[in-house]
């Protein structure tokens, strides 16, 4: 019998991290604080209390390096965690590259993406504080599916505002959320002031994440029994994702390889942060030499073409102001199929580390992303979510660069989710119906001109 | 910190079984041989040579207890094997049952079901014998997806005849196969004699597995460069699935539990056989006391209402005659959503062990299957394929029986695949549009009356 090449670096259930890894105390420069949208003064915990349970608010600003993961959350994580670290040996062979390509497969979560890592945690902390109803938004549907599932596990009600264009194009995503017992509403909806305001002006609005956030926040702000849950952007959300990177550090050691480059796609920034922040913590201590690369779609280039400035998280200007790379809250991204990457802003933490030069940002065009995803699928069997295809494309680019140089390179990327609910975009791509899109500079300039004036 | 309850019983990559487990030499009564459809004499290996590579033909009749798994096949298995054995503790709590419920999760395969276990093996043996093209049929699409993926891994061409009703209703399944590079044709098609004959009589035929098999077999029989691959029914196909049961035996020992009942859904019989045959081997040696239960849809009850008789595997009568539980090859099953269970026959090996009383058969109605699947999804997060819902329903029935008796019971079932490409059926169920269906006795009698006369 031939000896086997190891391709799966799996850890047993008791190696699920016991703490989340908080990079904030180790940052060389602290992050700018979120500001109250009315007073422009730094927010206090009470300002956020209508939206979030206090435990999550405290995590948002915590300076503890390690935050204990509640036992029941770890117990639920055991359903799919530790997630596999895989070496893509067939892809390496297909590319004929000397590079080693590893990917962390977050698509094995029952919700299909990394989003479940924070959904379970958020639902749990809300339940601890007596909350019974959560409201949220979803674009492509990964986050809505994850929160619906977490609420089913923990016995909470879940109301999801789903961006209209996704609601219409992705009935199976909706069905998945409804299977878990969630109620799903197309956004903009006639049920909120924010939604009605948009519909009055644009009755056929396809919606956007920014609009859906406004609706979900409004519902929570007006109903004392409902809190709001968010799938990305905020510190506590990114924090919950750090189980990914912590596991990956242990698994890369198992593999006996040290990454030269670590890659994640970025929309709001959570899967990227989840993988890279634990490595960045080591890098700041001189224990990791890897380049850290954020990959965003050329059609929604907040990190590469936006301003690093205070802006609203939503279209309706109900959220606090946060300092982030942004294209302006009035920016409506074009309908690229990576719905999870269609957001005008970027997580303040991710924006901050890119601004400090601790991570780089690059862009990938839609057609290159799909071509990479299909090449990956034929080699590795897994059809990635369109969002993850951006990370795949950059990993392949890096592997081909190593080949051109004739040098080894150890590449690690986050396969943040599978594409089983995104096949319509693969059909469109394979039928030649997709296009690359680059937002005209003058339109970006116009959206940026609308940024709020903050002294 | 709370100590964790173990819910995942995982094995490392090097515990992938080294051999497939062949029950044939241990059966108390040998199976009846397949017959040549023309002469009605037992088939020789040469009769099957136009359709299958010789290695698979020899496996079909092998009397070796253990058949070595080729190194490259094991290497590909490492992409997802050993698959997890999970304890459904949240479902147990939801049911408030003293039973322990375990499931083997074959849905983690990148193709989404157990089918990839045999697809990889079949593609590999064909490639070894110089075959470059495979033809096959698919109903719900699990098998077609698996063979397409295996062919992508091994560099073979794959032509899939997809039952027309699925082809129209499941564009995303089709897209998945095409993403892996397969060509997909709706069946009945105008490209084969079998297809043309059906279309001449029924231009709007929704197709059936039996028709699609005829088309795929015809293509292979007429083209020396093309062989045929089958996703169930035959001995060698079931053999390849025995990795499931072998892993489960080791994992149940890890869990410290000994199954009282082992459950699989049955369409052609391969996921059921894959799980139970290794246990049955132990049972025949007095080392396992479990009841073994096959669950079929009430709407397509080959094991419970069919005859145990020689019949054709296809509608066009191109295949050999095999002795199996059958409803008659002219039986067109109603359009229940568990497409993988819509087949007139049953694997001869499964039929044989049920006939010998070594396994039991029972039925589940469609609405009960979906209700069980949704209960399972809300507790465990995984939306099962409609086929697997039949096994889930029986597992829940057993768990509630244990509860009524106030006694423990260890239940193991095969979660043969996920339902990500079957959400349309969940939508229909939740909209109240599905019905139970029981085939009228007189129609079954009529189909059975058409069974071929074999002395």
Short mmCIF file of N, CA and C in Angstrom, two decimals, chain B residues 247-391:
data_model
loop_
_atom_site.label_atom_id
_atom_site.label_comp_id
_atom_site.label_asym_id
_atom_site.label_seq_id
_atom_site.Cartn_x
_atom_site.Cartn_y
_atom_site.Cartn_z
N UNK B 247 -15.84 2.54 9.79
CA UNK B 247 -15.50 3.69 10.64
C UNK B 247 -16.46 3.78 11.82
N UNK B 248 -17.74 3.55 11.54
CA UNK B 248 -18.74 3.68 12.60
C UNK B 248 -18.50 2.69 13.73
N UNK B 249 -18.05 1.48 13.39
CA UNK B 249 -17.75 0.48 14.43
C UNK B 249 -16.66 1.01 15.35
N UNK B 250 -15.62 1.58 14.75
CA UNK B 250 -14.52 2.11 15.57
C UNK B 250 -15.00 3.32 16.39
N UNK B 251 -15.84 4.15 15.76
CA UNK B 251 -16.30 5.36 16.45
C UNK B 251 -17.30 5.04 17.56
N UNK B 252 -18.16 4.04 17.36
CA UNK B 252 -19.09 3.66 18.43
C UNK B 252 -18.30 3.11 19.62
N UNK B 253 -17.20 2.42 19.34
CA UNK B 253 -16.36 1.94 20.44
C UNK B 253 -15.74 3.12 21.19
N UNK B 254 -15.30 4.13 20.42
CA UNK B 254 -14.80 5.36 21.05
C UNK B 254 -15.86 5.97 21.95
N UNK B 255 -17.09 5.95 21.49
CA UNK B 255 -18.19 6.54 22.25
C UNK B 255 -18.58 5.65 23.43
N UNK B 256 -18.10 4.41 23.42
CA UNK B 256 -18.42 3.50 24.51
C UNK B 256 -19.86 3.01 24.49
N UNK B 257 -20.46 3.01 23.33
CA UNK B 257 -21.86 2.60 23.21
C UNK B 257 -21.97 1.50 22.15
N UNK B 258 -22.91 0.62 22.35
CA UNK B 258 -23.11 -0.51 21.45
C UNK B 258 -24.52 -0.37 20.85
N UNK B 259 -24.64 -0.26 19.54
CA UNK B 259 -25.96 0.06 18.99
C UNK B 259 -26.99 -1.05 19.22
N UNK B 260 -28.20 -0.64 19.57
CA UNK B 260 -29.33 -1.56 19.66
C UNK B 260 -30.09 -1.62 18.35
N UNK B 261 -30.01 -0.53 17.59
CA UNK B 261 -30.70 -0.50 16.31
C UNK B 261 -29.88 0.37 15.34
N UNK B 262 -29.77 -0.11 14.12
CA UNK B 262 -28.99 0.59 13.10
C UNK B 262 -29.91 0.83 11.91
N UNK B 263 -29.95 2.10 11.45
CA UNK B 263 -30.98 2.53 10.51
C UNK B 263 -30.37 3.19 9.28
N UNK B 264 -30.89 2.84 8.13
CA UNK B 264 -30.52 3.58 6.92
C UNK B 264 -31.74 3.68 6.01
N UNK B 265 -31.81 4.77 5.24
CA UNK B 265 -32.87 4.86 4.24
C UNK B 265 -32.46 4.03 3.03
N UNK B 266 -33.46 3.55 2.28
CA UNK B 266 -33.14 2.71 1.13
C UNK B 266 -33.88 3.18 -0.11
N UNK B 267 -33.09 3.43 -1.15
CA UNK B 267 -33.63 3.70 -2.49
C UNK B 267 -33.10 2.58 -3.36
N UNK B 268 -31.83 2.69 -3.75
CA UNK B 268 -31.14 1.56 -4.36
C UNK B 268 -30.52 0.68 -3.29
N UNK B 269 -30.18 1.27 -2.16
CA UNK B 269 -29.69 0.49 -1.03
C UNK B 269 -28.25 0.75 -0.60
N UNK B 270 -27.56 1.71 -1.26
CA UNK B 270 -26.11 1.74 -1.01
C UNK B 270 -25.70 2.41 0.29
N UNK B 271 -26.41 3.46 0.71
CA UNK B 271 -25.96 4.07 1.98
C UNK B 271 -26.33 3.16 3.14
N UNK B 272 -27.49 2.50 3.01
CA UNK B 272 -27.90 1.53 4.03
C UNK B 272 -26.87 0.40 4.14
N UNK B 273 -26.54 -0.18 3.00
CA UNK B 273 -25.60 -1.29 3.00
C UNK B 273 -24.24 -0.86 3.53
N UNK B 274 -23.82 0.35 3.13
CA UNK B 274 -22.51 0.83 3.55
C UNK B 274 -22.39 0.92 5.05
N UNK B 275 -23.46 1.37 5.70
CA UNK B 275 -23.42 1.45 7.16
C UNK B 275 -23.59 0.08 7.80
N UNK B 276 -24.57 -0.71 7.32
CA UNK B 276 -24.96 -1.90 8.11
C UNK B 276 -24.13 -3.14 7.81
N UNK B 277 -23.59 -3.30 6.60
CA UNK B 277 -22.95 -4.58 6.28
C UNK B 277 -21.79 -4.92 7.23
N UNK B 278 -20.92 -3.97 7.56
CA UNK B 278 -19.87 -4.32 8.52
C UNK B 278 -20.43 -4.74 9.88
N UNK B 279 -21.52 -4.11 10.31
CA UNK B 279 -22.16 -4.54 11.56
C UNK B 279 -22.79 -5.91 11.39
N UNK B 280 -23.37 -6.16 10.21
CA UNK B 280 -24.01 -7.46 9.97
C UNK B 280 -22.96 -8.57 10.01
N UNK B 281 -21.78 -8.28 9.46
CA UNK B 281 -20.70 -9.26 9.54
C UNK B 281 -20.41 -9.64 10.98
N UNK B 282 -20.40 -8.66 11.86
CA UNK B 282 -20.18 -8.92 13.28
C UNK B 282 -21.37 -9.64 13.89
N UNK B 283 -22.56 -9.27 13.44
CA UNK B 283 -23.77 -9.89 13.97
C UNK B 283 -23.77 -11.39 13.66
N UNK B 284 -23.33 -11.73 12.45
CA UNK B 284 -23.30 -13.13 12.04
C UNK B 284 -22.29 -13.92 12.88
N UNK B 285 -21.34 -13.20 13.48
CA UNK B 285 -20.37 -13.85 14.38
C UNK B 285 -20.77 -13.69 15.85
N UNK B 286 -21.97 -13.18 16.11
CA UNK B 286 -22.42 -13.01 17.48
C UNK B 286 -21.80 -11.83 18.20
N UNK B 287 -21.19 -10.91 17.44
CA UNK B 287 -20.51 -9.79 18.09
C UNK B 287 -21.31 -8.49 18.03
N UNK B 288 -22.53 -8.56 17.60
CA UNK B 288 -23.36 -7.35 17.50
C UNK B 288 -24.79 -7.81 17.63
N UNK B 289 -25.56 -7.16 18.50
CA UNK B 289 -26.94 -7.61 18.74
C UNK B 289 -27.97 -6.68 18.10
N UNK B 290 -27.51 -5.71 17.33
CA UNK B 290 -28.42 -4.65 16.87
C UNK B 290 -29.47 -5.17 15.88
N UNK B 291 -30.68 -4.62 16.01
CA UNK B 291 -31.66 -4.74 14.92
C UNK B 291 -31.18 -3.85 13.78
N UNK B 292 -31.38 -4.33 12.57
CA UNK B 292 -30.97 -3.56 11.40
C UNK B 292 -32.22 -3.21 10.61
N UNK B 293 -32.46 -1.92 10.41
CA UNK B 293 -33.74 -1.47 9.85
C UNK B 293 -33.52 -0.62 8.59
N UNK B 294 -34.10 -1.09 7.50
CA UNK B 294 -34.12 -0.33 6.24
C UNK B 294 -35.42 0.47 6.19
N UNK B 295 -35.31 1.75 5.86
CA UNK B 295 -36.49 2.62 5.80
C UNK B 295 -36.71 3.08 4.37
N UNK B 296 -37.86 2.78 3.84
CA UNK B 296 -38.15 3.21 2.48
C UNK B 296 -39.39 4.10 2.48
N UNK B 297 -39.58 4.91 1.43
CA UNK B 297 -40.76 5.77 1.39
C UNK B 297 -42.01 4.93 1.14
N UNK B 298 -43.07 5.30 1.82
CA UNK B 298 -44.35 4.60 1.61
C UNK B 298 -44.77 4.67 0.15
N UNK B 299 -44.29 5.69 -0.56
CA UNK B 299 -44.70 5.89 -1.95
C UNK B 299 -43.91 5.02 -2.93
N UNK B 300 -42.88 4.35 -2.46
CA UNK B 300 -42.08 3.54 -3.37
C UNK B 300 -41.56 2.32 -2.61
N UNK B 301 -42.47 1.43 -2.23
CA UNK B 301 -42.19 0.43 -1.21
C UNK B 301 -41.67 -0.89 -1.78
N UNK B 302 -40.49 -0.87 -2.38
CA UNK B 302 -40.01 -2.10 -3.02
C UNK B 302 -39.76 -3.22 -2.01
N UNK B 303 -39.17 -2.91 -0.86
CA UNK B 303 -38.86 -3.95 0.12
C UNK B 303 -40.11 -4.46 0.83
N UNK B 304 -41.06 -3.57 1.06
CA UNK B 304 -42.22 -3.98 1.86
C UNK B 304 -43.41 -4.43 1.02
N UNK B 305 -43.50 -4.00 -0.24
CA UNK B 305 -44.65 -4.42 -1.05
C UNK B 305 -44.25 -5.05 -2.38
N UNK B 306 -42.96 -5.02 -2.70
CA UNK B 306 -42.54 -5.61 -3.96
C UNK B 306 -42.38 -7.12 -3.84
N UNK B 307 -42.09 -7.76 -4.97
CA UNK B 307 -41.77 -9.19 -4.96
C UNK B 307 -40.26 -9.37 -4.92
N UNK B 308 -39.83 -10.47 -4.33
CA UNK B 308 -38.41 -10.84 -4.38
C UNK B 308 -38.27 -11.76 -5.59
N UNK B 309 -37.85 -11.18 -6.70
CA UNK B 309 -37.92 -11.90 -7.97
C UNK B 309 -36.88 -11.36 -8.94
N UNK B 310 -36.60 -12.11 -10.00
CA UNK B 310 -35.72 -11.60 -11.04
C UNK B 310 -36.41 -10.48 -11.80
N UNK B 311 -35.67 -9.40 -12.00
CA UNK B 311 -36.23 -8.29 -12.78
C UNK B 311 -35.09 -7.51 -13.44
N UNK B 312 -35.48 -6.68 -14.38
CA UNK B 312 -34.52 -5.77 -15.02
C UNK B 312 -34.25 -4.56 -14.12
N UNK B 313 -33.04 -4.06 -14.23
CA UNK B 313 -32.69 -2.86 -13.48
C UNK B 313 -33.18 -1.58 -14.14
N UNK B 314 -33.55 -1.67 -15.41
CA UNK B 314 -33.92 -0.47 -16.16
C UNK B 314 -35.23 -0.66 -16.88
N UNK B 315 -35.74 0.42 -17.40
CA UNK B 315 -37.01 0.41 -18.10
C UNK B 315 -36.87 -0.18 -19.50
N UNK B 316 -35.72 0.09 -20.12
CA UNK B 316 -35.51 -0.36 -21.49
C UNK B 316 -35.06 -1.81 -21.62
N UNK B 317 -34.88 -2.48 -20.48
CA UNK B 317 -34.51 -3.89 -20.45
C UNK B 317 -33.17 -4.17 -21.14
N UNK B 318 -32.23 -3.29 -20.90
CA UNK B 318 -30.87 -3.47 -21.43
C UNK B 318 -29.96 -4.12 -20.40
N UNK B 319 -30.35 -4.07 -19.12
CA UNK B 319 -29.47 -4.57 -18.07
C UNK B 319 -29.68 -6.06 -17.86
N UNK B 320 -28.77 -6.69 -17.14
CA UNK B 320 -28.99 -8.08 -16.74
C UNK B 320 -30.21 -8.18 -15.84
N UNK B 321 -30.69 -9.41 -15.67
CA UNK B 321 -31.75 -9.67 -14.70
C UNK B 321 -31.09 -9.95 -13.35
N UNK B 322 -31.58 -9.27 -12.32
CA UNK B 322 -31.07 -9.55 -10.98
C UNK B 322 -32.23 -9.88 -10.07
N UNK B 323 -31.94 -10.74 -9.08
CA UNK B 323 -33.00 -11.11 -8.14
C UNK B 323 -33.03 -10.10 -7.02
N UNK B 324 -34.16 -9.43 -6.92
CA UNK B 324 -34.26 -8.33 -5.94
C UNK B 324 -35.71 -8.09 -5.58
N UNK B 325 -35.91 -7.32 -4.53
CA UNK B 325 -37.25 -6.82 -4.26
C UNK B 325 -37.55 -5.76 -5.31
N UNK B 326 -38.65 -5.95 -6.00
CA UNK B 326 -38.96 -5.01 -7.09
C UNK B 326 -40.46 -4.77 -7.18
N UNK B 327 -40.79 -3.60 -7.66
CA UNK B 327 -42.18 -3.25 -7.95
C UNK B 327 -42.46 -3.43 -9.43
N UNK B 328 -41.49 -3.95 -10.16
CA UNK B 328 -41.62 -4.12 -11.61
C UNK B 328 -40.97 -2.97 -12.34
N UNK B 329 -40.23 -3.30 -13.42
CA UNK B 329 -39.45 -2.26 -14.08
C UNK B 329 -40.33 -1.26 -14.83
N UNK B 330 -41.63 -1.55 -14.95
CA UNK B 330 -42.52 -0.56 -15.57
C UNK B 330 -43.12 0.40 -14.54
N UNK B 331 -42.79 0.16 -13.27
CA UNK B 331 -43.31 1.01 -12.19
C UNK B 331 -42.71 2.40 -12.30
N UNK B 332 -43.57 3.42 -12.39
CA UNK B 332 -43.08 4.81 -12.39
C UNK B 332 -43.46 5.41 -11.05
N UNK B 333 -42.50 5.63 -10.19
CA UNK B 333 -42.84 6.11 -8.84
C UNK B 333 -43.42 7.51 -8.89
N UNK B 334 -44.28 7.83 -7.94
CA UNK B 334 -44.83 9.19 -7.90
C UNK B 334 -43.73 10.18 -7.56
N UNK B 335 -44.01 11.46 -7.81
CA UNK B 335 -42.97 12.48 -7.68
C UNK B 335 -42.69 12.90 -6.25
N UNK B 336 -42.46 11.94 -5.35
CA UNK B 336 -42.04 12.35 -4.01
C UNK B 336 -40.70 13.04 -4.14
N UNK B 337 -40.40 13.90 -3.17
CA UNK B 337 -39.22 14.74 -3.31
C UNK B 337 -37.91 14.04 -2.97
N UNK B 338 -37.99 12.86 -2.42
CA UNK B 338 -36.77 12.12 -2.16
C UNK B 338 -36.41 11.36 -3.44
N UNK B 339 -35.89 12.10 -4.42
CA UNK B 339 -35.66 11.55 -5.75
C UNK B 339 -34.76 10.32 -5.73
N UNK B 340 -33.85 10.29 -4.77
CA UNK B 340 -32.92 9.16 -4.69
C UNK B 340 -33.59 7.88 -4.23
N UNK B 341 -34.82 7.97 -3.77
CA UNK B 341 -35.53 6.77 -3.32
C UNK B 341 -36.60 6.35 -4.32
N UNK B 342 -36.62 6.99 -5.46
CA UNK B 342 -37.64 6.69 -6.47
C UNK B 342 -37.10 5.67 -7.46
N UNK B 343 -37.02 4.43 -7.05
CA UNK B 343 -36.49 3.40 -7.92
C UNK B 343 -37.33 2.14 -7.72
N UNK B 344 -37.60 1.47 -8.83
CA UNK B 344 -38.54 0.33 -8.73
C UNK B 344 -37.94 -0.86 -8.00
N UNK B 345 -36.60 -0.94 -7.99
CA UNK B 345 -35.97 -2.12 -7.41
C UNK B 345 -35.22 -1.80 -6.14
N UNK B 346 -34.46 -2.78 -5.68
CA UNK B 346 -33.66 -2.65 -4.47
C UNK B 346 -32.41 -3.49 -4.70
N UNK B 347 -31.29 -3.02 -4.14
CA UNK B 347 -30.05 -3.77 -4.31
C UNK B 347 -30.27 -5.25 -4.01
N UNK B 348 -29.81 -6.15 -4.90
CA UNK B 348 -29.97 -7.58 -4.64
C UNK B 348 -29.41 -8.01 -3.29
N UNK B 349 -28.29 -7.43 -2.89
CA UNK B 349 -27.70 -7.81 -1.60
C UNK B 349 -28.61 -7.39 -0.44
N UNK B 350 -29.14 -6.19 -0.51
CA UNK B 350 -30.05 -5.73 0.54
C UNK B 350 -31.32 -6.57 0.52
N UNK B 351 -31.84 -6.84 -0.68
CA UNK B 351 -33.04 -7.68 -0.79
C UNK B 351 -32.79 -9.06 -0.17
N UNK B 352 -31.62 -9.60 -0.45
CA UNK B 352 -31.24 -10.93 0.03
C UNK B 352 -31.20 -10.97 1.56
N UNK B 353 -30.55 -9.99 2.18
CA UNK B 353 -30.44 -10.05 3.65
C UNK B 353 -31.79 -9.77 4.31
N UNK B 354 -32.63 -8.95 3.67
CA UNK B 354 -33.97 -8.77 4.22
C UNK B 354 -34.76 -10.07 4.07
N UNK B 355 -34.60 -10.71 2.92
CA UNK B 355 -35.30 -11.98 2.68
C UNK B 355 -34.87 -13.07 3.67
N UNK B 356 -33.60 -13.02 4.06
CA UNK B 356 -33.09 -13.99 5.02
C UNK B 356 -33.47 -13.64 6.46
N UNK B 357 -34.11 -12.49 6.64
CA UNK B 357 -34.49 -12.08 8.00
C UNK B 357 -33.34 -11.46 8.78
N UNK B 358 -32.26 -11.13 8.10
CA UNK B 358 -31.12 -10.51 8.79
C UNK B 358 -31.30 -9.01 8.95
N UNK B 359 -32.25 -8.45 8.24
CA UNK B 359 -32.57 -7.03 8.38
C UNK B 359 -34.07 -6.88 8.21
N UNK B 360 -34.63 -5.82 8.77
CA UNK B 360 -36.06 -5.54 8.65
C UNK B 360 -36.26 -4.37 7.70
N UNK B 361 -37.48 -4.24 7.22
CA UNK B 361 -37.81 -3.08 6.38
C UNK B 361 -39.06 -2.41 6.91
N UNK B 362 -39.08 -1.10 6.84
CA UNK B 362 -40.26 -0.35 7.25
C UNK B 362 -40.43 0.84 6.31
N UNK B 363 -41.57 1.51 6.42
CA UNK B 363 -41.82 2.65 5.53
C UNK B 363 -42.10 3.91 6.34
N UNK B 364 -41.83 5.04 5.71
CA UNK B 364 -42.15 6.35 6.29
C UNK B 364 -42.85 7.16 5.22
N UNK B 365 -43.89 7.87 5.64
CA UNK B 365 -44.60 8.75 4.70
C UNK B 365 -43.82 10.05 4.52
N UNK B 366 -44.03 10.65 3.36
CA UNK B 366 -43.29 11.87 2.99
C UNK B 366 -43.44 12.99 4.01
N UNK B 367 -44.65 13.24 4.48
CA UNK B 367 -44.84 14.37 5.41
C UNK B 367 -44.13 14.11 6.73
N UNK B 368 -44.16 12.86 7.18
CA UNK B 368 -43.46 12.53 8.43
C UNK B 368 -41.95 12.67 8.26
N UNK B 369 -41.47 12.34 7.07
CA UNK B 369 -40.04 12.45 6.81
C UNK B 369 -39.60 13.91 6.88
N UNK B 370 -40.37 14.80 6.25
CA UNK B 370 -39.98 16.23 6.30
C UNK B 370 -40.12 16.80 7.71
N UNK B 371 -41.17 16.42 8.41
CA UNK B 371 -41.32 16.92 9.78
C UNK B 371 -40.12 16.51 10.62
N UNK B 372 -39.68 15.28 10.44
CA UNK B 372 -38.51 14.79 11.18
C UNK B 372 -37.26 15.55 10.78
N UNK B 373 -37.12 15.80 9.49
CA UNK B 373 -35.94 16.52 9.02
C UNK B 373 -35.85 17.92 9.60
N UNK B 374 -37.00 18.59 9.69
CA UNK B 374 -36.99 19.95 10.23
C UNK B 374 -36.71 19.93 11.74
N UNK B 375 -37.27 18.94 12.42
CA UNK B 375 -36.96 18.82 13.85
C UNK B 375 -35.46 18.58 14.05
N UNK B 376 -34.91 17.73 13.22
CA UNK B 376 -33.47 17.45 13.29
C UNK B 376 -32.66 18.71 13.00
N UNK B 377 -33.05 19.44 11.96
CA UNK B 377 -32.30 20.65 11.57
C UNK B 377 -32.30 21.67 12.70
N UNK B 378 -33.43 21.84 13.36
CA UNK B 378 -33.48 22.85 14.41
C UNK B 378 -32.64 22.44 15.62
N UNK B 379 -32.50 21.15 15.83
CA UNK B 379 -31.70 20.68 16.97
C UNK B 379 -30.23 20.56 16.62
N UNK B 380 -29.92 20.07 15.43
CA UNK B 380 -28.54 19.72 15.10
C UNK B 380 -27.92 20.65 14.06
N UNK B 381 -28.72 21.52 13.46
CA UNK B 381 -28.19 22.49 12.52
C UNK B 381 -28.09 21.98 11.09
N UNK B 382 -28.10 20.70 10.91
CA UNK B 382 -27.92 20.13 9.57
C UNK B 382 -29.27 19.87 8.94
N UNK B 383 -29.48 20.43 7.74
CA UNK B 383 -30.70 20.14 6.98
C UNK B 383 -30.43 18.89 6.17
N UNK B 384 -31.10 17.78 6.49
CA UNK B 384 -30.80 16.53 5.78
C UNK B 384 -31.40 16.53 4.37
N UNK B 385 -30.81 15.73 3.50
CA UNK B 385 -31.43 15.46 2.21
C UNK B 385 -32.78 14.77 2.47
N UNK B 386 -33.75 14.98 1.58
CA UNK B 386 -35.07 14.33 1.78
C UNK B 386 -34.95 12.82 1.93
N UNK B 387 -33.99 12.21 1.25
CA UNK B 387 -33.78 10.77 1.40
C UNK B 387 -33.43 10.46 2.86
N UNK B 388 -32.44 11.19 3.38
CA UNK B 388 -31.97 10.94 4.74
C UNK B 388 -33.05 11.19 5.78
N UNK B 389 -34.01 12.07 5.44
CA UNK B 389 -35.10 12.34 6.38
C UNK B 389 -35.86 11.07 6.76
N UNK B 390 -35.89 10.11 5.85
CA UNK B 390 -36.57 8.85 6.17
C UNK B 390 -35.86 8.12 7.30
N UNK B 391 -34.54 8.16 7.29
CA UNK B 391 -33.78 7.55 8.38
C UNK B 391 -33.95 8.34 9.67
#
